[in-house]
PDB file of C-alpha atoms in Angstrom:
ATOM      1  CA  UNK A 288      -8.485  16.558 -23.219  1.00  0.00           C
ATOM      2  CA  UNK A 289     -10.393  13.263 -22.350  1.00  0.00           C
ATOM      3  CA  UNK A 290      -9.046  11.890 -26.133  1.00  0.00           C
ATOM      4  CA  UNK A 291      -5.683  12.575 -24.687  1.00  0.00           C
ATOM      5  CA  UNK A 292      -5.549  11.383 -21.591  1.00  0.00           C
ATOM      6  CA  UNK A 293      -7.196   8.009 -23.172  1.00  0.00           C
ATOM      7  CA  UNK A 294      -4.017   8.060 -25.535  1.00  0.00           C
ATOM      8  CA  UNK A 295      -1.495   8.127 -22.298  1.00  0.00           C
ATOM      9  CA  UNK A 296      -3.605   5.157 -20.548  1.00  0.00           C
ATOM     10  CA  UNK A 297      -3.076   3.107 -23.973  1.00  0.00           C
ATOM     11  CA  UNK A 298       0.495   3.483 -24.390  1.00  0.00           C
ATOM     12  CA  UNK A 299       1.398   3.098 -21.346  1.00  0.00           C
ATOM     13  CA  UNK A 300       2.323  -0.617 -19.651  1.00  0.00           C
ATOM     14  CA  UNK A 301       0.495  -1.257 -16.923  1.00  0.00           C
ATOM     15  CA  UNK A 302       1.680  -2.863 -13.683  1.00  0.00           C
ATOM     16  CA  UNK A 303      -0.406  -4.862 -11.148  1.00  0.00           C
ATOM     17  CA  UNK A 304       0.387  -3.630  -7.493  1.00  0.00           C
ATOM     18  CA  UNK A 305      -1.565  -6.047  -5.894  1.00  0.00           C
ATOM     19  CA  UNK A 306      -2.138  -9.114  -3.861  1.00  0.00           C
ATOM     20  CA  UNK A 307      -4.479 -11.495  -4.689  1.00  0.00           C
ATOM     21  CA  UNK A 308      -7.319 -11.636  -2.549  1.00  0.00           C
ATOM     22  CA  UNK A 309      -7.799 -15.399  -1.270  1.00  0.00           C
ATOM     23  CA  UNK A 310      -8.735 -17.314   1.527  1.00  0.00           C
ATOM     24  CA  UNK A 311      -5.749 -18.073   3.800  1.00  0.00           C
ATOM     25  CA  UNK A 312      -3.875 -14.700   2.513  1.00  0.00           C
ATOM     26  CA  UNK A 313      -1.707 -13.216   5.687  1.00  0.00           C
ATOM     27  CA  UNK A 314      -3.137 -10.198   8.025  1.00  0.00           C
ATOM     28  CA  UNK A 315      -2.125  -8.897  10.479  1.00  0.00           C
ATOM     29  CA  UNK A 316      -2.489 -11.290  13.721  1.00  0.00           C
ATOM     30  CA  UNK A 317      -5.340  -9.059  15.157  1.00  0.00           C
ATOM     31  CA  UNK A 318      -7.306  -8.677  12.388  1.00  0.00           C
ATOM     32  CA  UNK A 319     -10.284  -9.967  10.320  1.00  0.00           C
ATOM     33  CA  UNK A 320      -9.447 -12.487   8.156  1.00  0.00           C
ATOM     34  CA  UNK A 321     -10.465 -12.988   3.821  1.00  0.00           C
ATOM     35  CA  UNK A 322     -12.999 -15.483   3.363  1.00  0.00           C
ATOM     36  CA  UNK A 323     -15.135 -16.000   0.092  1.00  0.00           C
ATOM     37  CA  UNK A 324     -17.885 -18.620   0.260  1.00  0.00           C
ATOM     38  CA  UNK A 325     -20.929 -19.148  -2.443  1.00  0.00           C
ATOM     39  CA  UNK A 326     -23.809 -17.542  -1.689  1.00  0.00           C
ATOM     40  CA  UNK A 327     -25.678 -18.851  -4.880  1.00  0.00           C
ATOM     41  CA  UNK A 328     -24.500 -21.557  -7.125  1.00  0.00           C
ATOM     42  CA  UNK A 329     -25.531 -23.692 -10.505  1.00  0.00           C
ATOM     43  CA  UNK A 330     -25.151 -26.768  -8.227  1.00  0.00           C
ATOM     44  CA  UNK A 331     -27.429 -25.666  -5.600  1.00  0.00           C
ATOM     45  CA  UNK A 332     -30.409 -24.828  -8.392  1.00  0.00           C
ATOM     46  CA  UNK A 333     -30.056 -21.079  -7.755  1.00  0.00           C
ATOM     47  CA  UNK A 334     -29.345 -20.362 -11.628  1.00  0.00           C
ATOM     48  CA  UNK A 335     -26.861 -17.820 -11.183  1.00  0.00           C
ATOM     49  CA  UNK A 336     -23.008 -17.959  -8.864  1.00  0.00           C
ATOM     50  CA  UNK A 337     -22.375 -14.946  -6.725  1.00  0.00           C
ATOM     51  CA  UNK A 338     -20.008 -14.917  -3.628  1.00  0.00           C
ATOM     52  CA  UNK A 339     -20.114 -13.491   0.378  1.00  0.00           C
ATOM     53  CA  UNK A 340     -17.326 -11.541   1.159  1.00  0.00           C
ATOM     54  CA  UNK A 341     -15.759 -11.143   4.616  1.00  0.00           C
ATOM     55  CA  UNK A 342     -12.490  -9.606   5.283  1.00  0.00           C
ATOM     56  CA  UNK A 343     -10.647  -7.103   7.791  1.00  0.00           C
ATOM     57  CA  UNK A 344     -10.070  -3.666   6.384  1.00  0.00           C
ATOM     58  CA  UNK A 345      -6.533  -3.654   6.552  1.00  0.00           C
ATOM     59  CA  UNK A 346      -7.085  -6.913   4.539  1.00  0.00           C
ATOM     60  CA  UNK A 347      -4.795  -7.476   1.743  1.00  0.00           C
ATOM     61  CA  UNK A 348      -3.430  -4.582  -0.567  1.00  0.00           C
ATOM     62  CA  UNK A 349      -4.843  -1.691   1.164  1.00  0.00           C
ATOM     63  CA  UNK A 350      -5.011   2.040   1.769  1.00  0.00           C
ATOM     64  CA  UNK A 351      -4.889   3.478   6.001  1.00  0.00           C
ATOM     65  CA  UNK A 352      -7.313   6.516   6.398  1.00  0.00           C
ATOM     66  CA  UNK A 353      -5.994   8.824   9.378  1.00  0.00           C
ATOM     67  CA  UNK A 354      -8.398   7.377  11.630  1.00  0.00           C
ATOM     68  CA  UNK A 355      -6.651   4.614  12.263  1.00  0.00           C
ATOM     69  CA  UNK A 356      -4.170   5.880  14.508  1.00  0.00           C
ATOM     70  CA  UNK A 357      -5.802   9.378  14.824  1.00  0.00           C
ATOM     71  CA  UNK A 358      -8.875   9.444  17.130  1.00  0.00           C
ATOM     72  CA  UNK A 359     -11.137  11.723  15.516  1.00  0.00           C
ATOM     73  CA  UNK A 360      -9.517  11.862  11.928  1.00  0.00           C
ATOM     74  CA  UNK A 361     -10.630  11.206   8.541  1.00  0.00           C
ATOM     75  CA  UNK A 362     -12.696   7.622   7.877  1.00  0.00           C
ATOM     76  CA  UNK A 363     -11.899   5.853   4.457  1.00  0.00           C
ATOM     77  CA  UNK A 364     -15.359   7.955   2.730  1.00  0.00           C
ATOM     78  CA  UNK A 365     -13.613  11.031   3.732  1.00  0.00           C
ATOM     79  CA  UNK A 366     -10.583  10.698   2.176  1.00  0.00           C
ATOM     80  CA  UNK A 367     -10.192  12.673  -1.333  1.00  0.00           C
ATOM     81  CA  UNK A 368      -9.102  10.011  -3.582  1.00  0.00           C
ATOM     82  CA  UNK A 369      -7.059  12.558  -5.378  1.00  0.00           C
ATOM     83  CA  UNK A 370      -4.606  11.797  -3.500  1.00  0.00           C
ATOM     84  CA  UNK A 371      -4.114   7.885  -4.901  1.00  0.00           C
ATOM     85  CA  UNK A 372      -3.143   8.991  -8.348  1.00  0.00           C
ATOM     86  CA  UNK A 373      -0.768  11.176  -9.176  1.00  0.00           C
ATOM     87  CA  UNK A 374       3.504  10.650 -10.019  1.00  0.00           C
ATOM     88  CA  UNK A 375       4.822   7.845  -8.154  1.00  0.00           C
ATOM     89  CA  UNK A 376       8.491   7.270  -6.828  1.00  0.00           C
ATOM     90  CA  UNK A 377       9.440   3.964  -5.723  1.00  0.00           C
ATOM     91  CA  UNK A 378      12.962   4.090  -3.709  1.00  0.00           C
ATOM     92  CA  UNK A 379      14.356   0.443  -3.339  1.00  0.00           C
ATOM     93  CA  UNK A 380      15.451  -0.481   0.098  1.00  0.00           C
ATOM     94  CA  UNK A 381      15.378  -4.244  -0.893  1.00  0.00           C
ATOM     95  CA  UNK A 382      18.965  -4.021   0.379  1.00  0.00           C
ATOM     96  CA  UNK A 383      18.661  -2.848   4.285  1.00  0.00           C
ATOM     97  CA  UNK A 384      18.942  -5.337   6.716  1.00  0.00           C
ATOM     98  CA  UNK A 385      16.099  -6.831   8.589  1.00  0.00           C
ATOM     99  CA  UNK A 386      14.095  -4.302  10.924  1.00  0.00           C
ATOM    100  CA  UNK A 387      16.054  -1.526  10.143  1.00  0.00           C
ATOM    101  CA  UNK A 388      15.561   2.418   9.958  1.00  0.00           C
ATOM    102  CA  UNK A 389      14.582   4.132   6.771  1.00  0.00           C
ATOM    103  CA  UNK A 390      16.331   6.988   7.547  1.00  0.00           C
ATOM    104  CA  UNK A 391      16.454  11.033   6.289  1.00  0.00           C
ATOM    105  CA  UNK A 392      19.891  10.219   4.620  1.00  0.00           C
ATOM    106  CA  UNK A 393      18.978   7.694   2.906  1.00  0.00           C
ATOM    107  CA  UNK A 394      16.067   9.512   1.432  1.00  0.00           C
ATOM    108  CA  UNK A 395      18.463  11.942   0.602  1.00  0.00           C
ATOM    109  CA  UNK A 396      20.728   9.512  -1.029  1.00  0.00           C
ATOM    110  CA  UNK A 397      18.024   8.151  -3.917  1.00  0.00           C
ATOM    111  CA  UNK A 398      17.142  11.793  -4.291  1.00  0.00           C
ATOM    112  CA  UNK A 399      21.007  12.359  -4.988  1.00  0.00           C
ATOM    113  CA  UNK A 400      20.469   9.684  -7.881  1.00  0.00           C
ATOM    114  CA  UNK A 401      17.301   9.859  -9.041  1.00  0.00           C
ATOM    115  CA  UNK A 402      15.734  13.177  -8.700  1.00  0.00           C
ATOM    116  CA  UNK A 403      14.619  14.823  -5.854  1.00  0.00           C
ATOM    117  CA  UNK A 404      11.121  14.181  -4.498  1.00  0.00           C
ATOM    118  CA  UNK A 405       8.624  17.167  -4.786  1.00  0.00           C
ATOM    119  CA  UNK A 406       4.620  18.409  -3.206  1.00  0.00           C
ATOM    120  CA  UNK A 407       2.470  15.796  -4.632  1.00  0.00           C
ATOM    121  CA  UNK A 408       4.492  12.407  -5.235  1.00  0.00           C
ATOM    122  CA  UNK A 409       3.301   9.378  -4.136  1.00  0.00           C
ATOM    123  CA  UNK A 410       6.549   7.557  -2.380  1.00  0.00           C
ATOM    124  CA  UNK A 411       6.697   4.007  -2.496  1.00  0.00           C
ATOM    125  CA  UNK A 412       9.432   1.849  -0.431  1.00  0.00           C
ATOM    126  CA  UNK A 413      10.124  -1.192  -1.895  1.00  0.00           C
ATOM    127  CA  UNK A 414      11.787  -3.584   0.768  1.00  0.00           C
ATOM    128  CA  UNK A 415      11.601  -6.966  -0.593  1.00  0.00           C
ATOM    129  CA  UNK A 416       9.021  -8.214   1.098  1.00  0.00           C
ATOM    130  CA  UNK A 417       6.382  -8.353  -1.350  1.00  0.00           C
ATOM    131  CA  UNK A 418       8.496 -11.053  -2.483  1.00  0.00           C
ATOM    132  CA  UNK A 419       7.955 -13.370   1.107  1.00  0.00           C
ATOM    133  CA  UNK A 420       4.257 -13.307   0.669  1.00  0.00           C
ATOM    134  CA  UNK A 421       2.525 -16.516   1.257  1.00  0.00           C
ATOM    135  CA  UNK A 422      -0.423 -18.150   2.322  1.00  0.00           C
ATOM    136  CA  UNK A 423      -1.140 -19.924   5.534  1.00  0.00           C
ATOM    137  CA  UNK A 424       0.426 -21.540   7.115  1.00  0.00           C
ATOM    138  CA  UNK A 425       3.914 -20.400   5.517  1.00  0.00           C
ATOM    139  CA  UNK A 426       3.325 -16.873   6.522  1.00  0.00           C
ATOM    140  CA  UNK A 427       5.907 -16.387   9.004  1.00  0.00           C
ATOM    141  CA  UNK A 428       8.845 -15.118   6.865  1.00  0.00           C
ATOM    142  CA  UNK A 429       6.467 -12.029   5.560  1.00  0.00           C
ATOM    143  CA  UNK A 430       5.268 -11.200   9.010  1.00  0.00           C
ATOM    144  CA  UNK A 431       8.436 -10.588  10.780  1.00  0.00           C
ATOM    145  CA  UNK A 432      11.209  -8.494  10.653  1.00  0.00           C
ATOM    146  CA  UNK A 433      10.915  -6.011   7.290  1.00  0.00           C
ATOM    147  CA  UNK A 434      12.516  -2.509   7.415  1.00  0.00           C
ATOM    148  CA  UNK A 435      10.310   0.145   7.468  1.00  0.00           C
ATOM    149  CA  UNK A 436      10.032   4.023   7.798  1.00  0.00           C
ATOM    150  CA  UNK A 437      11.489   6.306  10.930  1.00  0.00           C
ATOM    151  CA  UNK A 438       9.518   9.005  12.196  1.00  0.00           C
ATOM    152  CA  UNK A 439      11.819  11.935  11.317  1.00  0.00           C
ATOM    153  CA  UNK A 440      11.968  10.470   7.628  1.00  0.00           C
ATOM    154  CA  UNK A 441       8.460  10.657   7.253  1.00  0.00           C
ATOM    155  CA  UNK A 442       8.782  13.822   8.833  1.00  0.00           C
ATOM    156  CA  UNK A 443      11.209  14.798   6.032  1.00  0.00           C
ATOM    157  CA  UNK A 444       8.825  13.818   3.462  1.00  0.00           C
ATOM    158  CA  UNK A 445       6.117  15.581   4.585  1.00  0.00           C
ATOM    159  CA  UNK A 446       7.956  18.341   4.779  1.00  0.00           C
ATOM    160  CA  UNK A 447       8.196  18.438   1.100  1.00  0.00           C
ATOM    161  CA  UNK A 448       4.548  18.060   0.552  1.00  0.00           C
ATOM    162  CA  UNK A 449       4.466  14.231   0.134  1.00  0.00           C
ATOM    163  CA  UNK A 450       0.284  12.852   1.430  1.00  0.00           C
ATOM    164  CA  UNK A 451       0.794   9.212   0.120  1.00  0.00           C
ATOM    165  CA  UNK A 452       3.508   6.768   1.296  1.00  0.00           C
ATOM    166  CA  UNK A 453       2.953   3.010   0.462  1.00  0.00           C
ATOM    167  CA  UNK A 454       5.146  -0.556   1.461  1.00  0.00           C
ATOM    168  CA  UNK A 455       5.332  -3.656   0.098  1.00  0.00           C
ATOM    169  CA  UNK A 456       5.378  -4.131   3.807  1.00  0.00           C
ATOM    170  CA  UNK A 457       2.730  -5.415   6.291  1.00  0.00           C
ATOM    171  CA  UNK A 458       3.323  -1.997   7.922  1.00  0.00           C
ATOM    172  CA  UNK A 459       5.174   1.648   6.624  1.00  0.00           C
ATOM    173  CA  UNK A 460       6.843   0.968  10.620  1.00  0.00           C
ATOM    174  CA  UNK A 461       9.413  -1.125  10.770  1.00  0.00           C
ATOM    175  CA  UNK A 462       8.639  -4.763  12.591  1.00  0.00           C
ATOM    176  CA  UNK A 463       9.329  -4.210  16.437  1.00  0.00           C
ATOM    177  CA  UNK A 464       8.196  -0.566  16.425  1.00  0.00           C
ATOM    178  CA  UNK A 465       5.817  -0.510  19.022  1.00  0.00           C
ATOM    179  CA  UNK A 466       5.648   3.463  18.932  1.00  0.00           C
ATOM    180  CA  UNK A 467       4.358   3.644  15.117  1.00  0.00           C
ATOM    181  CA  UNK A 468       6.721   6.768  14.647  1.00  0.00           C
ATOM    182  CA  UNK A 469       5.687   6.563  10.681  1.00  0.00           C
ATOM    183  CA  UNK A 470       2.180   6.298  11.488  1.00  0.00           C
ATOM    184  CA  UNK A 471       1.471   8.835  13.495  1.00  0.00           C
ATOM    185  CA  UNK A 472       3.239  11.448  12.090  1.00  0.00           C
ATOM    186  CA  UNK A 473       2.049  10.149   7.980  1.00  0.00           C
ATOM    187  CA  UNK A 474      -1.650   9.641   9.207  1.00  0.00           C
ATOM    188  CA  UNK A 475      -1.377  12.630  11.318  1.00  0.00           C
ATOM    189  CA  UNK A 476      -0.659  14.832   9.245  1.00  0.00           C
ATOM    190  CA  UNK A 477      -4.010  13.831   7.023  1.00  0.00           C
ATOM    191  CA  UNK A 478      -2.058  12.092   4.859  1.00  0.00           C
ATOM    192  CA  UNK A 479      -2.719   8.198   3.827  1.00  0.00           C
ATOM    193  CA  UNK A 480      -0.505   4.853   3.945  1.00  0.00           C
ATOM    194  CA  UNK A 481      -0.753   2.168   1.553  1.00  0.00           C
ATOM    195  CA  UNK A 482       0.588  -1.287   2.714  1.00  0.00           C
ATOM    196  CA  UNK A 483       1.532  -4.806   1.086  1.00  0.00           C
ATOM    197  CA  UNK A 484       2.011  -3.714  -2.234  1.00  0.00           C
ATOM    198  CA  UNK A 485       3.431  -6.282  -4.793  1.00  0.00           C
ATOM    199  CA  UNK A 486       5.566  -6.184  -7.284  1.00  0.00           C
ATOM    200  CA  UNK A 487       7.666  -3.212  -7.071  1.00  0.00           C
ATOM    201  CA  UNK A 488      10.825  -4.975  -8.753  1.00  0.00           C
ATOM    202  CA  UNK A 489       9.142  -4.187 -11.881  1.00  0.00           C
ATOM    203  CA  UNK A 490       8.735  -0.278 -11.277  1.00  0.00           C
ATOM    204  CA  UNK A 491      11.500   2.283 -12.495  1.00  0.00           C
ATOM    205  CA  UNK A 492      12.044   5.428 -10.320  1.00  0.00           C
ATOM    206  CA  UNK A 493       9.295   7.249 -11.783  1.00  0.00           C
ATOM    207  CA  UNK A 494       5.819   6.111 -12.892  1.00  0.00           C
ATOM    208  CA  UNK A 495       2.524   7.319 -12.439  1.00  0.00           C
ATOM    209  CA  UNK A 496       0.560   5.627  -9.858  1.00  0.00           C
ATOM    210  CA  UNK A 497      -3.172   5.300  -9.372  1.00  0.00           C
ATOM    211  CA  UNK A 498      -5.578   3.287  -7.074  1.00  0.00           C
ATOM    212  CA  UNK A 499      -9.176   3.426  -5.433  1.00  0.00           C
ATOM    213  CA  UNK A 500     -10.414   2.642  -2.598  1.00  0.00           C
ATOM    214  CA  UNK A 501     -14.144   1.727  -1.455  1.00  0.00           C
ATOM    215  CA  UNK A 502     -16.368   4.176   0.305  1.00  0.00           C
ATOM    216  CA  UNK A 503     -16.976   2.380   3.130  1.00  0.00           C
ATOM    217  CA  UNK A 504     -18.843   4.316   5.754  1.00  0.00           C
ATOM    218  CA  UNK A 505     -16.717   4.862   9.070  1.00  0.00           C
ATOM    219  CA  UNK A 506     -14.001   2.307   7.904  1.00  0.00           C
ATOM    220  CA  UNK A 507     -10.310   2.984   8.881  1.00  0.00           C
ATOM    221  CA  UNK A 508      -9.159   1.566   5.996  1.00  0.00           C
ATOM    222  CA  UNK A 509     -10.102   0.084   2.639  1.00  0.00           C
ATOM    223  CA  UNK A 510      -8.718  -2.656  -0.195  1.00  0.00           C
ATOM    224  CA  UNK A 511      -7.534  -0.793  -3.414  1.00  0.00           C
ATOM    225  CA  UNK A 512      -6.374  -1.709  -6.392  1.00  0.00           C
ATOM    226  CA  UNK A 513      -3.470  -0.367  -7.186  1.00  0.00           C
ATOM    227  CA  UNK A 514      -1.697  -0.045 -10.697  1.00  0.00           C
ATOM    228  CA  UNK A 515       1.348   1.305 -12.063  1.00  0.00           C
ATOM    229  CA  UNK A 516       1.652   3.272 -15.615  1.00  0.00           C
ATOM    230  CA  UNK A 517       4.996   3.170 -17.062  1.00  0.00           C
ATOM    231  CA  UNK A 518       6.470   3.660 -20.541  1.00  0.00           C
TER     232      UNK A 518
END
């Protein structure tokens, strides 16, 4: 068993999902910022080079625990982390217009062409905005305006058993929805959100997915890294 699963790892390609993590990275306006500064370095005399690490966390790639919206739901050491690797789907929406709906029929749609979407999957919207990331201070194209999920289609999906739903989006919502539809009904439901993914243009409709997030005590959220197996 272990022999073969160390076979399917090794002939598979494997696709980065993530951001780098660097000083001057966007967040979101309210929160914590990334900062790296030397804590020890060969200049200083210390003999060795090791970094302090400060960051939001929602910082960066990341992976929402239901507490976040859902007072009294699971922090990020709660989670089972089960539910970060399993079959992925990625459905392209690269070509809705700006702050739109992901909506039920659409859903429907990709399922129509690609196989429908079963208990288990890990769903993956790929909007296009991965591709407006940027670094202060030319942030403001990736922090405005993307598409993003409707309530009733991640209603749908959890319908059919789906727990994971990621974006290459700052949020799963779309931009000027103040009422979080997606979020509340994802996160409570216990199920978890990934947000600003990267690189989805390089995924096919199927792929298995897998990523891991810190156990950090009472956090709402935590950085992952995320990677994509494909054939």
């Amino acid at each position: 068993m272990t022999s073969d699963l160390i076979t399917l790892l090794r002939h598979h390609k494997l696709i980065e999902l993530n951001h780098l993590y660097e000083e001057f990275m966007p967040v979101w306006p309210t929160h914590g910022k990334f900062f790296c500064s030397r804590a020890e370095d060969y200049i200083a005399g210390d003999g060795n080079y090791n970094c302090q690490l400060s960051l939001g966390d929602h910082c960066g790639t990341h992976v929402d625990a239901p507490v976040h919206f859902i007072e009294g739901g699971k922090t990020i050491e709660q989670i089972d982390v089960r539910q970060l690797t399993g079959r992925g789907r990625c459905l392209d929406m690269s070509h809705l217009a700006e702050n739109s709906d992901i909506t039920v029929e659409m859903i429907q749609s990709w399922e129509a062409d690609k196989g429908k979407i079963i208990a288990e999957d890990i769903v993956i919207f790929r909007t296009g905005y991965d591709e407006k990331w940027s670094c202060r201070p030319n942030q403001a194209p990736f922090l405005q305006n993307w598409p993003g999920l409707s309530g009733e289609g991640a209603d749908y999906l959890i319908e059919k058993g789906v727990t994971v739903f990621g974006t290459d989006a700052m949020s799963l919502d779309r931009y000027n929805n103040e009422a979080y539809p997606a979020h509340l009904a994802v996160l409570g439901s216990d199920c978890l959100i990934i947000e600003n993914l990267a690189n989805l243009q390089a995924l096919p409709s199927e792929f298995i997915f897998m990523a891991f997030p810190l156990r950090i005590k009472g956090a709402s959220a935590s950085p992952i890294r995320a990677v994509a197996l494909v054939e």
